[in-house]
Short mmCIF file of C-alpha atoms in Angstrom, two decimals:
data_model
loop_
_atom_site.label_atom_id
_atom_site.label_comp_id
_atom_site.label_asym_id
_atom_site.label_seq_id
_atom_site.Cartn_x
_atom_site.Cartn_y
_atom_site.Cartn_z
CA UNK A 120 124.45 33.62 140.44
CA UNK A 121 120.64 33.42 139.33
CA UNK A 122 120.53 37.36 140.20
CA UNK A 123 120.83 40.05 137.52
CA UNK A 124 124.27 41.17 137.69
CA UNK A 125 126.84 43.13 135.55
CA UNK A 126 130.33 42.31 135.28
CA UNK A 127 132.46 44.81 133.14
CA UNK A 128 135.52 46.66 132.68
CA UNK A 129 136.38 49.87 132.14
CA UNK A 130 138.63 51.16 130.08
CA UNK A 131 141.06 52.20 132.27
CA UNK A 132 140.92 48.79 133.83
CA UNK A 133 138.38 49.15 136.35
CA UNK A 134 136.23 45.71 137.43
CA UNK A 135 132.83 47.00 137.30
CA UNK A 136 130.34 44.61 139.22
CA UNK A 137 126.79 45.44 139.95
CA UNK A 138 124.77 42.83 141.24
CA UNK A 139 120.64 43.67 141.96
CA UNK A 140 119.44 43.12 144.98
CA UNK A 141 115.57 43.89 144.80
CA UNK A 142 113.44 44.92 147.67
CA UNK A 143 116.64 45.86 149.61
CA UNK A 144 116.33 49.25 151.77
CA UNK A 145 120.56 49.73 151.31
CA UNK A 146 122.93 49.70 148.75
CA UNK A 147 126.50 48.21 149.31
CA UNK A 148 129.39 49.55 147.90
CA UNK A 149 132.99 47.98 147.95
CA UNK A 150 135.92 49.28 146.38
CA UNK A 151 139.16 46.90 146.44
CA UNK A 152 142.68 48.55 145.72
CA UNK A 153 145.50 46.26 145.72
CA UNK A 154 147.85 47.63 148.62
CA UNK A 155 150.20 45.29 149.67
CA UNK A 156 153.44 46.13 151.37
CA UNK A 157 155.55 45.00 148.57
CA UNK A 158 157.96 48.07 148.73
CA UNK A 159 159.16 48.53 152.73
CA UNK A 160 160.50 52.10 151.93
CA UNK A 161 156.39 52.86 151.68
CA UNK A 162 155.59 50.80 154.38
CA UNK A 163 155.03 53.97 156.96
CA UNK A 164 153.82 56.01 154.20
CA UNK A 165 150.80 52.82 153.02
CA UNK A 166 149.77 52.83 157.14
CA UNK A 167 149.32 57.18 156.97
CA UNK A 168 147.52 56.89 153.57
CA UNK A 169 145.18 54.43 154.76
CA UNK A 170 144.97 56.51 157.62
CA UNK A 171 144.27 59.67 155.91
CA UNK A 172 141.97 58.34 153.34
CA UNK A 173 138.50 59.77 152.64
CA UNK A 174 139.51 62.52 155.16
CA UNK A 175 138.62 65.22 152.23
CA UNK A 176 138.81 66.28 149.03
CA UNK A 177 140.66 69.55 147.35
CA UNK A 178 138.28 71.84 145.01
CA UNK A 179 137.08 70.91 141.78
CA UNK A 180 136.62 71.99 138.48
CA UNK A 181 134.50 74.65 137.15
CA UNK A 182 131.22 73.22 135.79
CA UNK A 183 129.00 76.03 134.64
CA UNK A 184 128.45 79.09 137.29
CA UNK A 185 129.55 76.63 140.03
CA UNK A 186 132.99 75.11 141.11
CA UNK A 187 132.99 72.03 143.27
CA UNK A 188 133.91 73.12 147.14
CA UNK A 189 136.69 71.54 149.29
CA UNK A 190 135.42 69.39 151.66
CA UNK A 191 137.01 68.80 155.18
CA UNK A 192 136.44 65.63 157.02
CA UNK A 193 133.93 67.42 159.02
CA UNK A 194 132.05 67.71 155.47
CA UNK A 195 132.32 64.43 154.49
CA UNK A 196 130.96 63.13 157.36
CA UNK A 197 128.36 65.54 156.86
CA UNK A 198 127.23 64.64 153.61
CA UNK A 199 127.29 60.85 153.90
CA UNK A 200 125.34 61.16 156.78
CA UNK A 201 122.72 63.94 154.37
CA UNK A 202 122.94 60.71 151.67
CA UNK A 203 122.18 58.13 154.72
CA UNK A 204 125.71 56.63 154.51
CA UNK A 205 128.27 55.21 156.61
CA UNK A 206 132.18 54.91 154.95
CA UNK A 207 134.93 53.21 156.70
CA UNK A 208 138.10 52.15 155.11
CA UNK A 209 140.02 48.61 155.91
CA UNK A 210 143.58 47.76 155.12
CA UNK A 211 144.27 43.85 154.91
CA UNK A 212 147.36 42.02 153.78
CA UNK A 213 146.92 42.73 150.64
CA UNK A 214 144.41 45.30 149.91
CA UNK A 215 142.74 48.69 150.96
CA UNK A 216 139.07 48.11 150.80
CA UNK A 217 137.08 51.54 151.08
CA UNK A 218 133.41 50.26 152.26
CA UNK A 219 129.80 52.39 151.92
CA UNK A 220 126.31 51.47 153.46
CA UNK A 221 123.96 54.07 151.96
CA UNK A 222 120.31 53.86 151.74
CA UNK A 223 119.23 53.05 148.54
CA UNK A 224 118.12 56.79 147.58
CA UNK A 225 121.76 57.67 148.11
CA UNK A 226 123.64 55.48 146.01
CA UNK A 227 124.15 57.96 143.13
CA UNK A 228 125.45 60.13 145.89
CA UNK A 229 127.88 58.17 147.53
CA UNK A 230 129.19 57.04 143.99
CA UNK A 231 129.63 60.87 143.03
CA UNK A 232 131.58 61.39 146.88
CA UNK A 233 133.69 58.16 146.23
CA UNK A 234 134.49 59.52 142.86
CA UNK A 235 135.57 62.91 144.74
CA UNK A 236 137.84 61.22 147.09
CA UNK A 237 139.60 59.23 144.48
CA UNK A 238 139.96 61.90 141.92
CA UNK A 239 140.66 64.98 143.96
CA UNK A 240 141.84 63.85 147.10
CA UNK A 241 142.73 65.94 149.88
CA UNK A 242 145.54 65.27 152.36
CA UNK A 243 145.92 67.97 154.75
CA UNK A 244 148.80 68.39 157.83
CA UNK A 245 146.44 68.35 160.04
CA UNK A 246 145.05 64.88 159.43
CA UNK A 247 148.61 63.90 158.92
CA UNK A 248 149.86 64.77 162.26
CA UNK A 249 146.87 63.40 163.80
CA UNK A 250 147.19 59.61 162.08
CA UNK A 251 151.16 60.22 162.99
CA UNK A 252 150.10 60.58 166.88
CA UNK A 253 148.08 57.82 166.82
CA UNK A 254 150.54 55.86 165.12
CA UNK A 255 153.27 56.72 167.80
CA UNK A 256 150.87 55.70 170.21
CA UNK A 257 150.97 52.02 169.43
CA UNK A 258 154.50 49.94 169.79
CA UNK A 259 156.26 49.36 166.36
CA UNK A 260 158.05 46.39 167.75
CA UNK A 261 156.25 43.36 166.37
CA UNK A 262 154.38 40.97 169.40
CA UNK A 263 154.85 37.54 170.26
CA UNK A 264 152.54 36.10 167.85
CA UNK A 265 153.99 38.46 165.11
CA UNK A 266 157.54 37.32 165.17
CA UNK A 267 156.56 33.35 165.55
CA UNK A 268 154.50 33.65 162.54
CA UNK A 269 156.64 35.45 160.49
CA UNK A 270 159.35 33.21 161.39
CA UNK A 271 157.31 30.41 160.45
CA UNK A 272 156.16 31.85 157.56
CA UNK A 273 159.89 32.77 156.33
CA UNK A 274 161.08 29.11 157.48
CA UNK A 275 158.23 27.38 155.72
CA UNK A 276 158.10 29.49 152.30
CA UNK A 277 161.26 31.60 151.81
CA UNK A 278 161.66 35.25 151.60
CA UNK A 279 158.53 37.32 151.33
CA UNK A 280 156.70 41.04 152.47
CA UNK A 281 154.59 38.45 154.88
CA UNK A 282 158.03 37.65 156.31
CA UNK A 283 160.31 40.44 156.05
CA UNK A 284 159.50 43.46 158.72
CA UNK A 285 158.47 46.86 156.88
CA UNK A 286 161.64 49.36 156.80
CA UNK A 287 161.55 52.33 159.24
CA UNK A 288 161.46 55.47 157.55
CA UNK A 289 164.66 57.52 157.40
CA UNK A 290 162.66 60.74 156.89
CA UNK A 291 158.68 61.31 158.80
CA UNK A 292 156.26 61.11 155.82
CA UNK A 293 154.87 64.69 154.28
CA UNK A 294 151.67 65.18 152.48
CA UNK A 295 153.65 65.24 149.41
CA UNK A 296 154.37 61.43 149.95
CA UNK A 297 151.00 61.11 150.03
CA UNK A 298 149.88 62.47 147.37
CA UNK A 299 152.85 60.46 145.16
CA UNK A 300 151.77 57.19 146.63
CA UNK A 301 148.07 58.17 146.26
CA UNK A 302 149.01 58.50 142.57
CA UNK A 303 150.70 55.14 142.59
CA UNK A 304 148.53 52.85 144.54
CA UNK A 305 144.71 54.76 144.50
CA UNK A 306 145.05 53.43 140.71
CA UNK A 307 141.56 51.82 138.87
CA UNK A 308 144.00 49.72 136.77
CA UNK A 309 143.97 46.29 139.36
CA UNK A 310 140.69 47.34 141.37
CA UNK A 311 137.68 45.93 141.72
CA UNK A 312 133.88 48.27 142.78
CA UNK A 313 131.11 45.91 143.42
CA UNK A 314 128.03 47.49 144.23
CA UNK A 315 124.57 45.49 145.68
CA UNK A 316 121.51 47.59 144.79
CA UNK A 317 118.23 47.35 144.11
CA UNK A 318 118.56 49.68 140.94
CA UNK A 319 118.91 48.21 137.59
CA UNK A 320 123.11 47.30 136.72
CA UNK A 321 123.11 48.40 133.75
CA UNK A 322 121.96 52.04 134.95
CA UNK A 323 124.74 52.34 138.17
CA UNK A 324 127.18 50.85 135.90
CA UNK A 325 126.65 53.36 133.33
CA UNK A 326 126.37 56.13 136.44
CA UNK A 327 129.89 54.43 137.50
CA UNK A 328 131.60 54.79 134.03
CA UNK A 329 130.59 58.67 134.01
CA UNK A 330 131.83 59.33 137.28
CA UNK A 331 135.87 57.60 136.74
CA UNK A 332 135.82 57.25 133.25
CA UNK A 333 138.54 60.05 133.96
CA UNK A 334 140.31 57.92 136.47
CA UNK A 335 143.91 56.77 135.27
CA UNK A 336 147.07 54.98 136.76
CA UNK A 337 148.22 51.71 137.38
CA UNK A 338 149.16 48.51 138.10
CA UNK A 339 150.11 49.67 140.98
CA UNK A 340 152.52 46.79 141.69
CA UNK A 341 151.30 46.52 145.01
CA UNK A 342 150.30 42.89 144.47
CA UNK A 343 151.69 40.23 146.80
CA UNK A 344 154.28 37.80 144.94
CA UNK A 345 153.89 34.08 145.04
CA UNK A 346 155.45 31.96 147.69
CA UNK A 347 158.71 30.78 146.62
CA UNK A 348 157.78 27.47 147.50
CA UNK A 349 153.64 26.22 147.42
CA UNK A 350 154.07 24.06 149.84
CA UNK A 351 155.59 24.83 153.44
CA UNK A 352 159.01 23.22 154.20
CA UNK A 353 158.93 21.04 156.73
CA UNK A 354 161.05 21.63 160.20
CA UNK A 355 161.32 23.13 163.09
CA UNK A 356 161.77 27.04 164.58
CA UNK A 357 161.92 27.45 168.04
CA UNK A 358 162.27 31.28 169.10
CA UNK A 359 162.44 32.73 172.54
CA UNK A 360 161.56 36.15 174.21
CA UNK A 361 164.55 38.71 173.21
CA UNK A 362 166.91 39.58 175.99
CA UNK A 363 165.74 41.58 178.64
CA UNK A 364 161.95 41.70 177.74
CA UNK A 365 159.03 40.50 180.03
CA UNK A 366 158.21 38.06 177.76
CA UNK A 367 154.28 36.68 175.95
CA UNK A 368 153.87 35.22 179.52
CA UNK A 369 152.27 32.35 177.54
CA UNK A 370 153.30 29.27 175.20
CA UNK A 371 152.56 29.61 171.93
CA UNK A 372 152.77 27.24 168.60
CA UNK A 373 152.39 27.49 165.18
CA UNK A 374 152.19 24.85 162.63
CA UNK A 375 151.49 25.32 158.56
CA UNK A 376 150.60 22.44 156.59
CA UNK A 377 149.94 22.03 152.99
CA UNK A 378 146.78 23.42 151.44
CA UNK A 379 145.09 24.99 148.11
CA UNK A 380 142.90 27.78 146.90
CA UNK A 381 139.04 27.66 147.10
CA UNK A 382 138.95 26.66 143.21
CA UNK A 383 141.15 23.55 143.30
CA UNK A 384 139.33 20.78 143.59
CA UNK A 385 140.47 19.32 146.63
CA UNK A 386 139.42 22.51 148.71
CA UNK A 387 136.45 21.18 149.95
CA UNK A 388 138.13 17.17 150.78
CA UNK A 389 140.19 19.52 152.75
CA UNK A 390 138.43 21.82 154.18
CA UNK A 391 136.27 18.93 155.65
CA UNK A 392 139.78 16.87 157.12
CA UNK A 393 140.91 20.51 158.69
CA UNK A 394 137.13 20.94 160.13
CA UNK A 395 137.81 17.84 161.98
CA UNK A 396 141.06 18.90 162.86
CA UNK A 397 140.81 21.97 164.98
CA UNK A 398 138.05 23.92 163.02
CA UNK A 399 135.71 23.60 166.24
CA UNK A 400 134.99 23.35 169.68
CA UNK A 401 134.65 19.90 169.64
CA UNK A 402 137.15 18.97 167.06
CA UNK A 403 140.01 16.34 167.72
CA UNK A 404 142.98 18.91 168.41
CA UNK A 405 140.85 20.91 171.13
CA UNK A 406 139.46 17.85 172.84
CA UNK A 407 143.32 16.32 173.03
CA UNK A 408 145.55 18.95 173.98
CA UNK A 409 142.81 21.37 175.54
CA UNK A 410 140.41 18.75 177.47
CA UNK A 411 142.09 15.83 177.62
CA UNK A 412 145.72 17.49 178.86
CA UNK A 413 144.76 20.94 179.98
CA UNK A 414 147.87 22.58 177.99
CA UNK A 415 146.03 25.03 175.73
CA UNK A 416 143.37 27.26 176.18
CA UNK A 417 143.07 28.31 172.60
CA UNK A 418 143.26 25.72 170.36
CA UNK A 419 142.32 26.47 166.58
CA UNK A 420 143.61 24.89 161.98
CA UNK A 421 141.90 27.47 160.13
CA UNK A 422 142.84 27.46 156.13
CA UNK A 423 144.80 30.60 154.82
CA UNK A 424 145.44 32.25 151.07
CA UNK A 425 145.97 35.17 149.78
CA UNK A 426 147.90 35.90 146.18
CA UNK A 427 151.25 34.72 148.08
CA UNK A 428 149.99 30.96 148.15
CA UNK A 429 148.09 29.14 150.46
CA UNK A 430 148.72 27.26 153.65
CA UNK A 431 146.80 24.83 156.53
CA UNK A 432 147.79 27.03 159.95
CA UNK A 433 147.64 25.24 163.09
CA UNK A 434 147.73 27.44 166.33
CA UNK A 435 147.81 26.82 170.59
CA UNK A 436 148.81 29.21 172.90
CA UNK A 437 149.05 27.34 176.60
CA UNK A 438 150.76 28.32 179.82
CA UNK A 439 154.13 29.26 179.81
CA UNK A 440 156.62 26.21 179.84
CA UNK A 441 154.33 23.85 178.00
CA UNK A 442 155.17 24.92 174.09
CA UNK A 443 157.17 21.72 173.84
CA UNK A 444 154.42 18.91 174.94
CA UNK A 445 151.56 21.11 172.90
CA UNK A 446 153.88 20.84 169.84
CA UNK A 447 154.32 17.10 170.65
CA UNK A 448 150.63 16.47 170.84
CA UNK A 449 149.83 18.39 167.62
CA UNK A 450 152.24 16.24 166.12
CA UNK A 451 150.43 12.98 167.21
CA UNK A 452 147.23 14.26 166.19
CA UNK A 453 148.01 14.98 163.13
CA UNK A 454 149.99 11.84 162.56
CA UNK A 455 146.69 9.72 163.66
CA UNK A 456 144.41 11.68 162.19
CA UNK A 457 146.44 11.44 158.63
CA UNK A 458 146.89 7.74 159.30
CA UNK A 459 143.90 6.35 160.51
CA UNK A 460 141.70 8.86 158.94
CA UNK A 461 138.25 10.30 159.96
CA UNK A 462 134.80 8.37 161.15
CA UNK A 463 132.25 9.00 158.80
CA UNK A 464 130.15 10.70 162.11
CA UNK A 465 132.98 12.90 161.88
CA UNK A 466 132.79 13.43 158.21
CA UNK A 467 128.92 14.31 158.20
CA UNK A 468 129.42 16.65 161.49
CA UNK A 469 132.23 18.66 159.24
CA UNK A 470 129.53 18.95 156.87
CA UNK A 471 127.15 20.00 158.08
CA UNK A 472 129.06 22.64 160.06
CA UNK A 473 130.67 24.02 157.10
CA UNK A 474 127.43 24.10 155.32
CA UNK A 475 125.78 25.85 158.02
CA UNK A 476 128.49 28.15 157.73
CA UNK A 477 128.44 28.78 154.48
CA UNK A 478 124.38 30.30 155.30
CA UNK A 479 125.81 32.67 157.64
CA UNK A 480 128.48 34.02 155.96
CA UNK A 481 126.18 35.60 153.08
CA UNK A 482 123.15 36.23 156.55
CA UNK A 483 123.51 40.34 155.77
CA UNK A 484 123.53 42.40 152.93
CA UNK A 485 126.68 43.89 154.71
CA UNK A 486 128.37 40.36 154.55
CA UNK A 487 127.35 39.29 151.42
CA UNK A 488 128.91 42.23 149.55
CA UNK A 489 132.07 41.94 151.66
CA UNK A 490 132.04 38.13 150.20
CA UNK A 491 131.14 38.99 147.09
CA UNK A 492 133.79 42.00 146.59
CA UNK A 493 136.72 39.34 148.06
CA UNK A 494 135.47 36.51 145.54
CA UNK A 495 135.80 39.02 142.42
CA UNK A 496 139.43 40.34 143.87
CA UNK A 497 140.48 37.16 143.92
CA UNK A 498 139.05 36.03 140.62
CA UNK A 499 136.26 33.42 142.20
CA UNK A 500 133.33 33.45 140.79
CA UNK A 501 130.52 35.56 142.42
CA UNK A 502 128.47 32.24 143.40
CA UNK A 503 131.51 30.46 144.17
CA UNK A 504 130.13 30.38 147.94
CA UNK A 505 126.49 29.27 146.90
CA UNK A 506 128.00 26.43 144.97
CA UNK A 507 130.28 25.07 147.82
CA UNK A 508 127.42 23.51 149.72
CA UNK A 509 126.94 21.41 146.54
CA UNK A 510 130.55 20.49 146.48
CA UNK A 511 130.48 20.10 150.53
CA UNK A 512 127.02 17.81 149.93
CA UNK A 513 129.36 15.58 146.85
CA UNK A 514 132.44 14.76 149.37
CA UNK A 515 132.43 11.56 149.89
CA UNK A 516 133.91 9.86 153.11
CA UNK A 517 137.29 8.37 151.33
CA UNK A 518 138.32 11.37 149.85
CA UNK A 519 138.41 13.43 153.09
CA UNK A 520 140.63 10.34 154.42
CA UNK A 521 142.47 10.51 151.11
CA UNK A 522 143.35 14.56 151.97
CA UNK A 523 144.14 13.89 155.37
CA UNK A 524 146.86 11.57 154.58
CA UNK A 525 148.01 14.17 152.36
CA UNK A 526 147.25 17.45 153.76
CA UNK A 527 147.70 16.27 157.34
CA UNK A 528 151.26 14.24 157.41
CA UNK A 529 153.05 15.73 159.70
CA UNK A 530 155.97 15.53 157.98
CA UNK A 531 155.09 17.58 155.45
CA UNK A 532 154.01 20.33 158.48
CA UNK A 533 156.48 23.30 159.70
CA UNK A 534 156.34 23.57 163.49
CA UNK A 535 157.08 26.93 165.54
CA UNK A 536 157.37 27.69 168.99
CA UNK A 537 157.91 30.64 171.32
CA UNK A 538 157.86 30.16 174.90
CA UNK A 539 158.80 32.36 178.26
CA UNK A 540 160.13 29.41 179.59
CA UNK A 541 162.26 26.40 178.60
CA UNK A 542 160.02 23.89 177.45
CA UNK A 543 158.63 20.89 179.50
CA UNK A 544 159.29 18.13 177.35
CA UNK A 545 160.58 17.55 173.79
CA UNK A 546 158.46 17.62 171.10
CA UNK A 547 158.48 15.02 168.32
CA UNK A 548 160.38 16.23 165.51
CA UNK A 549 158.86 16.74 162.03
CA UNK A 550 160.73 14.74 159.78
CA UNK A 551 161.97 16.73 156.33
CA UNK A 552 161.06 14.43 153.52
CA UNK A 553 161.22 14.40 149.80
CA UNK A 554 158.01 13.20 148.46
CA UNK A 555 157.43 11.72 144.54
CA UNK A 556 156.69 14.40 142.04
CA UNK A 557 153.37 13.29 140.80
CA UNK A 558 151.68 13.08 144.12
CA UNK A 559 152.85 16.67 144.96
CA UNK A 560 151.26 17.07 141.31
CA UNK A 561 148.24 15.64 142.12
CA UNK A 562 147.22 17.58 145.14
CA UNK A 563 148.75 21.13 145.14
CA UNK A 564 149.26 21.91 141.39
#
């Protein structure tokens, strides 16, 4: 990254990142807590923490004539709105991302109320009852798309947290569980605060380091475990709607293929073949079993990863009898496509669509310190998304062939299905297959 940037760590294991940003009217602050649901016993008490979080903060210190007030959520809203701030919090798979959008005269002050929140945190019963009611007020029982995935996802890669449903809890969470597993998994040790500012680094970073140097805990051991497997087992699930329920009214399939992480050199080959695959409106999975057949109306391969491992994931959802022939066309499509390989038109349209892409992803401040903030969490480099239309540009037309074949086989592809009705045809059936060592080697290791 050509910008003037600071990378360090504190001392109580804090990834510092500061990256200058001049001319900018805002300042962009992420903060990235690992928070996966790797224990279910705190699987009720993670969704009312993230719930709760940044509601207020409890009273502070004594400094001089002064102590530092309590602040209700009222207040907090108040004061980042004084500082010219918004905060929202996210929860992913994996992490709880607290996010800040402050004008660039507020920074220091929305570092000094982020510091507040994590070091004297305030979790009251009345914002506890409020996140339980609203959690009450959505259906625990995991939807259609839920249960196929996770049953692909257990099927293709073994036991897991992405698999196995969170545990209901045997007693309703208090505040004191909050406050434990604020202690646990609000922890600097594992977390990453990038900040995007026109000030000088080296001055917020020092600004950071006075304001948590004081922060302790952690690991938090909240991190998502590896697949047992990195690449998906071949076969076949087929699920139906549980007794008595009205069902998806809809067919829907799920497929995961091989893939790797964004540093492995055969991303981009890949990323390229699954482009042509279903990564567009006009790619060859859409046009067959959407245009040409009429059995899917949402037809999409995106690429997936996260700590656990990473995976190709094919996905139709058609009208209600037809899971069966949409799994059977997926099938041929991939089979061709890994076969035959791509046209070099389709090769250069990939391209240029994924290096198009690449431009908009980084369009906003607002999106570029998301990006930036999920590259340094995951241990990318900060330019690793300015350098991949390089590595896009170097691809030539025989090695995105070369990862179909790979990549693509459908025999190395797990199939799902879940449909309302019983299915209209059977599919093909992907073949379980023992492939050499060193090719597995070559591509996935």
């Amino acid at each position: 990254m050509n910008r003037e940037t600071s990378d360090t760590t504190l001392g109580n294991g804090l990834r510092v990142v500061v990256v200058r940003t001049p001319g900018a009217p805002l300042a962009e602050v992420r903060l990235v807590l690992p928070y996966a649901r790797t224990a279910p016993h705190l699987a009720d008490a993670q969704e009312l923490l993230a719930a709760c979080f940044g509601t207020g903060t409890a009273a502070g210190p004594t400094t001089g004539p002064r102590t530092a007030a309590a602040r209700t959520r009222q207040d907090v809203a108040d004061h980042a709105a004084d500082l010219g701030a918004e905060l929202s919090t996210v929860v992913t798979a994996e992490s709880l991302v607290m996010a800040a959008s402050v004008l660039s005269a507020g920074l220091h002050g929305v570092l000094a109320l982020l510091a507040d929140l994590l070091l004297r945190p305030a979790y009251r019963e009345a914002e506890l009852a409020l996140a339980q009611r609203r959690a009450a007020a959505f259906p625990r029982t995991p939807g259609p798309r839920q249960r196929l995935r996770r049953a692909l996802l257990g099927h293709a890669f073994g036991a897991h947290p992405l698999v196995d449903p969170p545990a209901a809890p045997t007693t309703p969470t208090t505040t004191e569980d909050l406050y434990a597993l604020h202690a646990r998994a609000v922890v600097p040790d594992g977390a990453v605060l990038l900040v995007t500012t026109a000030d000088g680094p080296d001055e917020v970073s020092a600004r950071v380091q006075e304001l948590l140097a004081s922060w302790s805990g952690g690991p938090s051991g909240l991190s998502l475990p590896p697949f047992a497997r990195r690449a998906p087992r071949p076969g076949r699930v087929t699920l139906t709607a549980p007794a008595g329920s009205a069902g998806s009214g809809q067919a829907l399939v799920l497929c995961a293929a091989p893939a790797v992480p964004g540093g492995h050199p055969a991303h981009a080959p890949l990323h390229l073949a699954q482009l042509i695959l279903g990564g567009s409106a006009s790619s060859r999975l859409a046009r067959r079993v959407r245009d040409r057949h009429g059995l899917a109306y949402a037809v999409s391969a995106d690429l997936r990863g996260n700590r656990a491992g990473d995976w190709l994931e094919i996905e139709c959802a058609g009208a209600p009898g037809t899971a069966g022939r949409i799994a059977g066309e997926i099938t041929g499509c991939l089979r061709e496509l890994a076969g035959d390989g791509p046209s070099r038109e389709e090769v250069e349209r990939a391209r240029a669509y994924a290096s198009g892409f690449t431009r908009f992803a980084l369009a906003t401040r607002t999106e570029e310190a998301s990006a930036l903030a999920g590259f340094a969490a995951a241990g990318l480099p900060l330019d690793w998304l300015e350098g991949y239309r390089d590595r896009l540009a170097e691809v030539t037309h025989r090695q995105v062939a070369e990862a179909a074949g790979y990549f693509l086989d459908p025999s190395r592809t797990a199939v799902s299905t879940l449909d309302d009705e019983a299915p209209d045809a059977a599919p093909d059936a992907a073949e379980e297959t023992t492939h050499p060592d060193q090719e597995s080697d070559r591509w996935i290791q």
